[in-house]
JSON list of C-alpha atoms in Angstrom, two decimals:
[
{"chain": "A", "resi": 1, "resn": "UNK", "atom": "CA", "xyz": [35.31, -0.96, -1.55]},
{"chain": "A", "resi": 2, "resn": "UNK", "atom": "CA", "xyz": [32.63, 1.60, -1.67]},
{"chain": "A", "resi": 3, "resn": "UNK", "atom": "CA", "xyz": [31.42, 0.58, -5.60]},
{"chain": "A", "resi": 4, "resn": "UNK", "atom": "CA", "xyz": [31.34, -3.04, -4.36]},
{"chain": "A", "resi": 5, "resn": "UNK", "atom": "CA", "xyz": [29.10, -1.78, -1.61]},
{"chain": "A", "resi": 6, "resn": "UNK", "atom": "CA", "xyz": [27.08, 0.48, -4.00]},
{"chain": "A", "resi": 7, "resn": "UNK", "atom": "CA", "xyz": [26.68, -2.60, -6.78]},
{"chain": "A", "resi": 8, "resn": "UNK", "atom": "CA", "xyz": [25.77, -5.14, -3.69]},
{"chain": "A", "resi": 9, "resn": "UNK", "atom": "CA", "xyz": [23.07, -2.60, -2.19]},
{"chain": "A", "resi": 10, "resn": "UNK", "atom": "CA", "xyz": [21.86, -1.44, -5.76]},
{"chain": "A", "resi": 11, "resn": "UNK", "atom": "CA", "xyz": [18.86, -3.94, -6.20]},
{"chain": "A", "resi": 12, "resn": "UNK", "atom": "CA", "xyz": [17.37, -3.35, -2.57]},
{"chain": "A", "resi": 13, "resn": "UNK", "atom": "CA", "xyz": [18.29, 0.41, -2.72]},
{"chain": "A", "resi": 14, "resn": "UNK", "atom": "CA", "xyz": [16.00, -0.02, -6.36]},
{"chain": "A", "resi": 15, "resn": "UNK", "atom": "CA", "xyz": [13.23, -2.10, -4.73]},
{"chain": "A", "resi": 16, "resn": "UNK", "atom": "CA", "xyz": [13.14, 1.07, -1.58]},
{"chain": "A", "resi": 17, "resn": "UNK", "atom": "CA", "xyz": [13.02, 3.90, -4.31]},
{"chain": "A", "resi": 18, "resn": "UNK", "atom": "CA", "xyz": [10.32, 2.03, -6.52]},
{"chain": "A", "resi": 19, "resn": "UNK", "atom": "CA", "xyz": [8.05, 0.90, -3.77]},
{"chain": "A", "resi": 20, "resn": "UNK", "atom": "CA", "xyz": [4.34, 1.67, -4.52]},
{"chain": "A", "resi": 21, "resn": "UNK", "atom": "CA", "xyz": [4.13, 3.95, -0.93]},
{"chain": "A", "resi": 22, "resn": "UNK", "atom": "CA", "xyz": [6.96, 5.80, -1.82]},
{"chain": "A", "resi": 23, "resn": "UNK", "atom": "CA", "xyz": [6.00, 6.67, -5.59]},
{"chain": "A", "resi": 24, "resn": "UNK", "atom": "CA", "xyz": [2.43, 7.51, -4.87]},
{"chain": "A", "resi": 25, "resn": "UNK", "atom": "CA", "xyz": [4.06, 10.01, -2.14]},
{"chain": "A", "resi": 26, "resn": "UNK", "atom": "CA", "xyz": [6.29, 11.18, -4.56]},
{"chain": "A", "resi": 27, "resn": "UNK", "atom": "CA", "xyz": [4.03, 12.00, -7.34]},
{"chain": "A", "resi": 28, "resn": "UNK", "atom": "CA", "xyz": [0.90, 12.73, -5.29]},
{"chain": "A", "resi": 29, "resn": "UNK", "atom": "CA", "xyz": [-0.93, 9.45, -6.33]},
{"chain": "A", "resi": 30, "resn": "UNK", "atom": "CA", "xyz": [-0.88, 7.88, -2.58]},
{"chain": "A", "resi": 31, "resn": "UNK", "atom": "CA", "xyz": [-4.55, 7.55, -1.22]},
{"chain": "A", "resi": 32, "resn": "UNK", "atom": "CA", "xyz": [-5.31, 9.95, 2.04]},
{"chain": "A", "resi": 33, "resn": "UNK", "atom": "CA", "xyz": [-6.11, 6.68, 3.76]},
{"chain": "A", "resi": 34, "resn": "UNK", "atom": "CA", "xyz": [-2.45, 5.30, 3.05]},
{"chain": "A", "resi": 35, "resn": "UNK", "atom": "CA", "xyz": [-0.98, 8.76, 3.99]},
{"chain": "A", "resi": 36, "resn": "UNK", "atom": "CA", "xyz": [-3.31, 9.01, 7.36]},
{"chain": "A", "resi": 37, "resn": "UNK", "atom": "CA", "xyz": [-2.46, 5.11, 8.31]},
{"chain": "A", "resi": 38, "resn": "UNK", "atom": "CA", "xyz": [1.47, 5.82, 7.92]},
{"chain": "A", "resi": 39, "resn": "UNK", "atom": "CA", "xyz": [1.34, 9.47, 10.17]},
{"chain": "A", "resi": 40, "resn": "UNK", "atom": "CA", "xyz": [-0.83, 7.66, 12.77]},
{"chain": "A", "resi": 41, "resn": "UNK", "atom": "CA", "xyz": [1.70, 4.95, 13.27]},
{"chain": "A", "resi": 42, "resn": "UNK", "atom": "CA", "xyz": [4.73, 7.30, 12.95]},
{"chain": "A", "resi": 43, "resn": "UNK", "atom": "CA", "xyz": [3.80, 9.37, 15.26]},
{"chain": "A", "resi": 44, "resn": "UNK", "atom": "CA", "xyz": [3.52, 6.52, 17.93]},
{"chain": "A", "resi": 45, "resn": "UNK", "atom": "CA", "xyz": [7.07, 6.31, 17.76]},
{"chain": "A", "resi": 46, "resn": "UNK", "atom": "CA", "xyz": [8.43, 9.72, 18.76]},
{"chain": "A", "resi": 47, "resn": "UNK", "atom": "CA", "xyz": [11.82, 10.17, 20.03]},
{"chain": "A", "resi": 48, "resn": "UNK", "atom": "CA", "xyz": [12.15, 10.80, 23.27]},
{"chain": "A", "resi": 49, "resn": "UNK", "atom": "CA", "xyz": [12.73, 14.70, 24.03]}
]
């Protein structure tokens, strides 16, 4: 059961860990603008204390 679940989530678990955002985070490529855009909308979300 759990390889069946691994081989049906491996091409959207591939598409997550090669998505442009994520790389450029990754290997320090991402634009400050990119980085700034994703904090500021992060951070409107915060869990409530």
């Amino acid at each position: 059961m759990r390889q069946e679940l691994r081989e049906i989530c491996a091409p959207v678990l591939r598409k997550v860990l090669n998505h442009p955002f994520r790389t450029g985070l990754r290997n320090g490529t991402l634009p400050g603008a990119a980085l700034a855009r994703f904090v500021h909308q992060d951070t409107g979300y915060p869990l409530p204390a």
